C-alpha atoms as a printed R data frame, in Angstrom:
    type eleno elety resid chain resno       x      y       z
1   ATOM     1    CA   GLN     A     1 161.590 25.228  39.935
2   ATOM     2    CA   VAL     A     2 159.941 21.915  40.821
3   ATOM     3    CA   PHE     A     3 159.848 20.751  44.422
4   ATOM     4    CA   SER     A     4 159.864 17.050  45.081
5   ATOM     5    CA   PHE     A     5 157.220 15.757  47.497
6   ATOM     6    CA   ARG     A     6 158.482 13.323  50.129
7   ATOM     7    CA   PRO     A     7 155.581 11.696  51.983
8   ATOM     8    CA   SER     A     8 157.981 10.069  54.413
9   ATOM     9    CA   LEU     A     9 158.624 13.469  56.046
10  ATOM    10    CA   ILE     A    10 154.938 13.686  56.961
11  ATOM    11    CA   LEU     A    11 154.052 10.094  57.568
12  ATOM    12    CA   HIS     A    12 157.106  9.315  59.646
13  ATOM    13    CA   PRO     A    13 158.034 12.183  61.968
14  ATOM    14    CA   PRO     A    14 161.528 12.112  63.477
15  ATOM    15    CA   SER     A    15 161.917  9.806  66.433
16  ATOM    16    CA   SER     A    16 162.885 12.744  68.636
17  ATOM    17    CA   SER     A    17 159.628 14.660  68.061
18  ATOM    18    CA   PRO     A    18 157.459 15.361  71.136
19  ATOM    19    CA   CYS     A    19 154.561 13.529  69.530
20  ATOM    20    CA   THR     A    20 156.577 10.351  69.080
21  ATOM    21    CA   ARG     A    21 158.108 10.539  72.537
22  ATOM    22    CA   HIS     A    22 154.645 10.943  74.103
23  ATOM    23    CA   ARG     A    23 153.276  7.925  72.220
24  ATOM    24    CA   ALA     A    24 156.288  5.866  73.221
25  ATOM    25    CA   ALA     A    25 155.902  6.840  76.876
26  ATOM    26    CA   MET     A    26 152.217  5.956  76.822
27  ATOM    27    CA   ALA     A    27 152.946  2.588  75.258
28  ATOM    28    CA   ALA     A    28 155.594  1.864  77.882
29  ATOM    29    CA   ALA     A    29 153.474  3.024  80.843
30  ATOM    30    CA   PRO     A    30 152.405  0.210  83.178
31  ATOM    31    CA   ALA     A    31 148.767 -0.660  83.618
32  ATOM    32    CA   GLY     A    32 146.915  1.252  86.316
33  ATOM    33    CA   ASP     A    33 147.383  0.074  89.889
34  ATOM    34    CA   PRO     A    34 143.884 -0.573  91.315
35  ATOM    35    CA   ALA     A    35 145.150 -0.295  94.892
36  ATOM    36    CA   ARG     A    36 146.701  3.111  94.211
37  ATOM    37    CA   VAL     A    37 143.530  4.325  92.504
38  ATOM    38    CA   ALA     A    38 141.527  3.211  95.538
39  ATOM    39    CA   ARG     A    39 143.910  5.031  97.911
40  ATOM    40    CA   ILE     A    40 143.670  8.252  95.908
41  ATOM    41    CA   LEU     A    41 139.878  8.149  95.788
42  ATOM    42    CA   GLU     A    42 139.662  7.514  99.527
43  ATOM    43    CA   PHE     A    43 142.039 10.402 100.198
44  ATOM    44    CA   MET     A    44 139.928 12.701  98.024
45  ATOM    45    CA   ARG     A    45 136.802 11.586  99.895
46  ATOM    46    CA   ILE     A    46 138.383 12.470 103.233
47  ATOM    47    CA   VAL     A    47 139.636 15.836 101.971
48  ATOM    48    CA   GLY     A    48 136.178 16.564 100.552
49  ATOM    49    CA   LYS     A    49 134.644 16.190 104.014
50  ATOM    50    CA   LEU     A    50 136.377 19.444 104.998
51  ATOM    51    CA   LYS     A    51 133.880 21.252 102.758
52  ATOM    52    CA   GLU     A    52 131.114 20.022 105.072
53  ATOM    53    CA   VAL     A    53 132.798 20.761 108.424
54  ATOM    54    CA   LYS     A    54 131.674 24.220 109.540
55  ATOM    55    CA   ARG     A    55 134.031 26.298 111.648
56  ATOM    56    CA   THR     A    56 132.649 25.691 115.135
57  ATOM    57    CA   GLY     A    57 133.411 29.113 116.575
58  ATOM    58    CA   TRP     A    58 131.299 30.898 113.995
59  ATOM    59    CA   VAL     A    59 128.395 28.477 114.336
60  ATOM    60    CA   ARG     A    60 128.294 28.846 118.124
61  ATOM    61    CA   SER     A    61 128.480 32.632 117.779
62  ATOM    62    CA   GLY     A    62 125.363 32.716 115.632
63  ATOM    63    CA   VAL     A    63 127.002 33.506 112.306
64  ATOM    64    CA   LYS     A    64 124.682 32.776 109.394
65  ATOM    65    CA   ASP     A    65 126.029 30.529 106.633
66  ATOM    66    CA   ALA     A    66 129.322 30.063 108.476
67  ATOM    67    CA   GLU     A    67 132.401 29.157 106.485
68  ATOM    68    CA   SER     A    68 133.750 25.616 106.289
69  ATOM    69    CA   VAL     A    69 137.206 24.447 107.293
70  ATOM    70    CA   SER     A    70 138.123 24.169 103.616
71  ATOM    71    CA   ASP     A    71 137.053 27.809 103.077
72  ATOM    72    CA   HIS     A    72 139.451 28.842 105.824
73  ATOM    73    CA   MET     A    73 142.290 26.698 104.470
74  ATOM    74    CA   TYR     A    74 141.861 27.982 100.923
75  ATOM    75    CA   ARG     A    75 142.235 31.638 101.897
76  ATOM    76    CA   MET     A    76 145.173 30.717 104.098
77  ATOM    77    CA   ALA     A    77 146.828 29.044 101.113
78  ATOM    78    CA   MET     A    78 146.239 32.109  98.935
79  ATOM    79    CA   MET     A    79 147.604 34.368 101.665
80  ATOM    80    CA   GLY     A    80 150.656 32.117 101.945
81  ATOM    81    CA   PHE     A    81 151.091 32.446  98.197
82  ATOM    82    CA   ALA     A    82 150.751 36.227  98.260
83  ATOM    83    CA   MET     A    83 152.764 37.018 101.378
84  ATOM    84    CA   GLY     A    84 155.269 34.174 101.679
85  ATOM    85    CA   SER     A    85 158.272 35.171  99.599
86  ATOM    86    CA   PRO     A    86 158.474 38.871 100.575
87  ATOM    87    CA   ASP     A    87 158.914 37.804 104.200
88  ATOM    88    CA   GLY     A    88 161.864 35.549 103.417
89  ATOM    89    CA   VAL     A    89 159.978 32.275 103.749
90  ATOM    90    CA   ASP     A    90 159.308 29.566 101.184
91  ATOM    91    CA   SER     A    91 156.004 30.489  99.542
92  ATOM    92    CA   GLY     A    92 155.462 27.009  98.098
93  ATOM    93    CA   LYS     A    93 155.978 25.406 101.477
94  ATOM    94    CA   CYS     A    94 153.586 27.886 103.086
95  ATOM    95    CA   ILE     A    95 150.872 26.981 100.583
96  ATOM    96    CA   LYS     A    96 151.304 23.266 101.236
97  ATOM    97    CA   MET     A    97 151.373 23.767 104.990
98  ATOM    98    CA   ALA     A    98 148.181 25.830 104.855
99  ATOM    99    CA   LEU     A    99 146.470 23.070 102.894
100 ATOM   100    CA   VAL     A   100 147.328 20.342 105.407
101 ATOM   101    CA   HIS     A   101 147.312 22.097 108.792
102 ATOM   102    CA   ASP     A   102 143.622 21.343 109.516
103 ATOM   103    CA   LEU     A   103 143.409 18.083 107.561
104 ATOM   104    CA   GLY     A   104 142.749 16.057 110.722
105 ATOM   105    CA   GLU     A   105 139.498 17.961 111.260
106 ATOM   106    CA   SER     A   106 138.005 15.941 108.414
107 ATOM   107    CA   ILE     A   107 137.879 13.099 110.970
108 ATOM   108    CA   ILE     A   108 137.669 14.688 114.433
109 ATOM   109    CA   GLY     A   109 135.778 17.869 113.509
110 ATOM   110    CA   ASP     A   110 136.656 21.444 114.489
111 ATOM   111    CA   LEU     A   111 137.241 21.268 118.242
112 ATOM   112    CA   VAL     A   112 137.474 24.565 120.133
113 ATOM   113    CA   VAL     A   113 139.934 24.978 123.023
114 ATOM   114    CA   GLU     A   114 139.936 28.797 123.299
115 ATOM   115    CA   GLY     A   115 137.367 31.480 123.932
116 ATOM   116    CA   ASN     A   116 134.041 31.474 125.738
117 ATOM   117    CA   GLN     A   117 132.512 28.463 123.982
118 ATOM   118    CA   GLN     A   118 135.085 25.723 124.314
119 ATOM   119    CA   ASP     A   119 134.613 22.003 123.850
120 ATOM   120    CA   LYS     A   120 135.172 19.787 126.880
121 ATOM   121    CA   ILE     A   121 138.658 18.752 125.804
122 ATOM   122    CA   THR     A   122 142.153 19.909 126.681
123 ATOM   123    CA   ARG     A   123 144.515 21.396 124.132
124 ATOM   124    CA   GLU     A   124 146.800 18.379 124.591
125 ATOM   125    CA   GLU     A   125 143.990 15.885 124.003
126 ATOM   126    CA   LYS     A   126 142.862 17.748 120.909
127 ATOM   127    CA   GLN     A   127 146.389 17.668 119.507
128 ATOM   128    CA   ARG     A   128 146.676 13.957 120.250
129 ATOM   129    CA   LYS     A   129 143.412 13.194 118.442
130 ATOM   130    CA   GLU     A   130 144.329 15.400 115.503
131 ATOM   131    CA   ARG     A   131 147.802 13.881 115.198
132 ATOM   132    CA   GLN     A   132 146.350 10.381 115.142
133 ATOM   133    CA   ALA     A   133 143.840 11.424 112.478
134 ATOM   134    CA   VAL     A   134 146.524 13.007 110.286
135 ATOM   135    CA   HIS     A   135 148.838 10.012 110.640
136 ATOM   136    CA   ASP     A   136 145.994  7.668 109.704
137 ATOM   137    CA   ILE     A   137 145.187  9.749 106.625
138 ATOM   138    CA   CYS     A   138 148.852  9.822 105.621
139 ATOM   139    CA   ALA     A   139 149.169  6.072 106.053
140 ATOM   140    CA   GLY     A   140 146.138  5.660 103.802
141 ATOM   141    CA   ILE     A   141 147.503  7.709 100.899
142 ATOM   142    CA   GLY     A   142 150.986  6.314 101.551
143 ATOM   143    CA   GLY     A   143 154.241  6.945  99.706
144 ATOM   144    CA   PRO     A   144 156.128 10.257  99.498
145 ATOM   145    CA   THR     A   145 152.860 12.230  99.495
146 ATOM   146    CA   GLY     A   146 151.763 10.774 102.807
147 ATOM   147    CA   GLU     A   147 155.196 11.387 104.326
148 ATOM   148    CA   GLU     A   148 155.261 15.002 103.128
149 ATOM   149    CA   ILE     A   149 151.790 15.774 104.483
150 ATOM   150    CA   ARG     A   150 152.678 14.252 107.861
151 ATOM   151    CA   ASP     A   151 155.994 16.139 108.033
152 ATOM   152    CA   LEU     A   152 154.368 19.449 107.084
153 ATOM   153    CA   TRP     A   153 151.665 18.978 109.734
154 ATOM   154    CA   GLU     A   154 154.236 18.163 112.413
155 ATOM   155    CA   GLU     A   155 156.333 21.166 111.387
156 ATOM   156    CA   PHE     A   156 153.313 23.448 111.675
157 ATOM   157    CA   GLU     A   157 152.430 22.069 115.097
158 ATOM   158    CA   ALA     A   158 155.999 22.509 116.369
159 ATOM   159    CA   GLY     A   159 156.032 26.123 115.178
160 ATOM   160    CA   GLU     A   160 159.819 26.325 115.095
161 ATOM   161    CA   THR     A   161 160.652 27.061 111.441
162 ATOM   162    CA   ALA     A   162 160.178 30.414 109.712
163 ATOM   163    CA   GLU     A   163 157.372 28.946 107.581
164 ATOM   164    CA   ALA     A   164 155.589 27.456 110.594
165 ATOM   165    CA   ARG     A   165 155.766 30.730 112.525
166 ATOM   166    CA   HIS     A   166 154.466 32.566 109.466
167 ATOM   167    CA   LEU     A   167 151.570 30.120 109.094
168 ATOM   168    CA   LYS     A   168 150.725 30.224 112.806
169 ATOM   169    CA   ASP     A   169 150.282 33.980 112.542
170 ATOM   170    CA   LEU     A   170 148.483 33.641 109.223
171 ATOM   171    CA   ASP     A   171 146.052 31.134 110.750
172 ATOM   172    CA   LYS     A   172 145.126 33.543 113.539
173 ATOM   173    CA   PHE     A   173 144.959 36.552 111.259
174 ATOM   174    CA   GLU     A   174 142.658 34.848 108.771
175 ATOM   175    CA   MET     A   175 140.255 34.283 111.664
176 ATOM   176    CA   VAL     A   176 140.460 37.938 112.763
177 ATOM   177    CA   LEU     A   177 139.874 39.059 109.193
178 ATOM   178    CA   GLN     A   178 136.893 36.727 108.876
179 ATOM   179    CA   ALA     A   179 135.482 38.022 112.166
180 ATOM   180    CA   SER     A   180 135.743 41.572 110.840
181 ATOM   181    CA   GLU     A   181 133.949 40.598 107.647
182 ATOM   182    CA   TYR     A   182 131.149 38.828 109.518
183 ATOM   183    CA   GLU     A   183 130.709 41.762 111.884
184 ATOM   184    CA   GLU     A   184 130.385 44.147 108.962
185 ATOM   185    CA   SER     A   185 128.151 41.998 106.758
186 ATOM   186    CA   GLN     A   186 125.871 40.639 109.518
187 ATOM   187    CA   SER     A   187 125.857 43.615 111.925
188 ATOM   188    CA   MET     A   188 127.047 41.574 114.894
189 ATOM   189    CA   GLU     A   189 129.699 41.638 117.586
190 ATOM   190    CA   LEU     A   190 132.388 38.929 117.634
191 ATOM   191    CA   SER     A   191 134.607 40.363 120.358
192 ATOM   192    CA   ASP     A   192 135.756 36.966 121.636
193 ATOM   193    CA   PHE     A   193 137.765 36.353 118.472
194 ATOM   194    CA   TYR     A   194 139.625 39.620 118.910
195 ATOM   195    CA   ARG     A   195 140.207 39.015 122.605
196 ATOM   196    CA   THR     A   196 141.747 35.558 122.147
197 ATOM   197    CA   THR     A   197 144.184 36.796 119.488
198 ATOM   198    CA   GLU     A   198 145.157 40.146 120.997
199 ATOM   199    CA   GLY     A   199 148.928 40.433 121.378
200 ATOM   200    CA   LYS     A   200 149.420 36.889 120.036
201 ATOM   201    CA   PHE     A   201 151.055 37.751 116.699
202 ATOM   202    CA   ALA     A   202 154.786 37.027 116.583
203 ATOM   203    CA   THR     A   203 155.822 38.459 113.217
204 ATOM   204    CA   PRO     A   204 155.947 42.183 112.295
205 ATOM   205    CA   LEU     A   205 153.835 41.821 109.138
206 ATOM   206    CA   PHE     A   206 150.916 40.212 110.950
207 ATOM   207    CA   GLN     A   207 151.218 42.587 113.882
208 ATOM   208    CA   GLN     A   208 150.727 45.406 111.377
209 ATOM   209    CA   LEU     A   209 147.851 43.666 109.581
210 ATOM   210    CA   ASP     A   210 146.118 42.849 112.863
211 ATOM   211    CA   ALA     A   211 146.507 46.437 114.079
212 ATOM   212    CA   GLU     A   212 144.917 47.734 110.875
213 ATOM   213    CA   ILE     A   213 141.904 45.416 111.155
214 ATOM   214    CA   ARG     A   214 141.373 46.470 114.780
215 ATOM   215    CA   LEU     A   215 141.664 50.149 113.838
216 ATOM   216    CA   ARG     A   216 139.043 49.742 111.119
217 ATOM   217    CA   ARG     A   217 136.791 47.920 113.564
218 ATOM   218    CA   THR     A   218 137.084 50.773 116.074
219 ATOM   219    CA   ARG     A   219 136.180 53.272 113.382
220 ATOM   220    CA   ARG     A   220 133.095 51.253 112.418
221 ATOM   221    CA   GLN     A   221 132.013 51.086 116.030
222 ATOM   222    CA   GLU     A   222 132.486 54.843 116.486
223 ATOM   223    CA   GLU     A   223 130.528 55.575 113.319
224 ATOM   224    CA   ALA     A   224 127.716 53.240 114.430
225 ATOM   225    CA   ALA     A   225 127.592 54.876 117.861
226 ATOM   226    CA   ALA     A   226 127.487 58.359 116.338
227 ATOM   227    CA   ALA     A   227 124.770 57.509 113.814
228 ATOM   228    CA   PRO     A   228 121.735 57.926 116.170
229 ATOM   229    CA   ALA     A   229 122.949 61.337 117.358
230 ATOM   230    CA   ALA     A   230 123.505 62.441 113.763
231 ATOM   231    CA   LYS     A   231 119.970 61.391 112.855
232 ATOM   232    CA   ARG     A   232 118.531 63.285 115.817
233 ATOM   233    CA   ALA     A   233 120.478 66.383 114.834
234 ATOM   234    CA   LYS     A   234 118.932 66.184 111.374
235 ATOM   235    CA   GLY     A   235 115.468 65.750 112.888
236 ATOM   236    CA   GLU     A   236 114.993 62.291 111.446
C-alpha cells in the first residue's frame, strides 16, 4: 500500500490548534504600556524593601541575624496555605492576606507598640501611618490589584471575618514560634514575646499550637536547669 504525502497537513496546521491560537493572540496583543511597566517596577521596588527591614523586636532583644519582615510574611503565607482550608477558611485568601498585612512597613518600618521596648508612638498613630502607606502603595500600582491589596489589608485590620481572625492568630503564633527557635538556637531568653501573647489566641487551633510551644519551652528550661546537677552527680 502506498501512502500519499500531503505537505499541507504539516505546513498549515488547523486554525484551531493551540500553536496557531497563541500566535494569533500575540499578533493581536497591544504594545506594552510604559506607564504600567513603570508602576509594576516601582511596586516591586517597594515590596523588595521588606527584605531589608529587620523585625524590630528581635533586633532590640539582641537576636543575631534577625529575620526580615518579608521572612515573617513568607512563613505566614505558607502557614495560611497549610492550615487554611481545614479550619473552614479560604486558604487562597489567607495567603494573600498574609502577603499584604505588613506591606506598609516597607515605608514606615516595623514600629513596636507592645512589650518592654516600644517605640514612642500610640497604636492608633501607628495604624494611621500604616494605612496611609498601604493606600499610597495601592494607588501607585492601581487597578484591581491595588484595590484588592487595600481591601485585604483593611479586612485584616478590622479582624471581623473568619480569614482575618485566623490570620491575626497566625501572625502572633508565627512570632511565638520564631521566639522559640531563637531561644533554642542562640541560647537566650525571649520571655517578653511569650508574655505579650499569653491568652491572646482566639481560635482553638492556635490555642493548641501555642500551648504546645510553651510546653516544649518549659521542658527545655527544666532540662537546662537540671544539667549542672547531672554533671555534678557524674563528677564532671
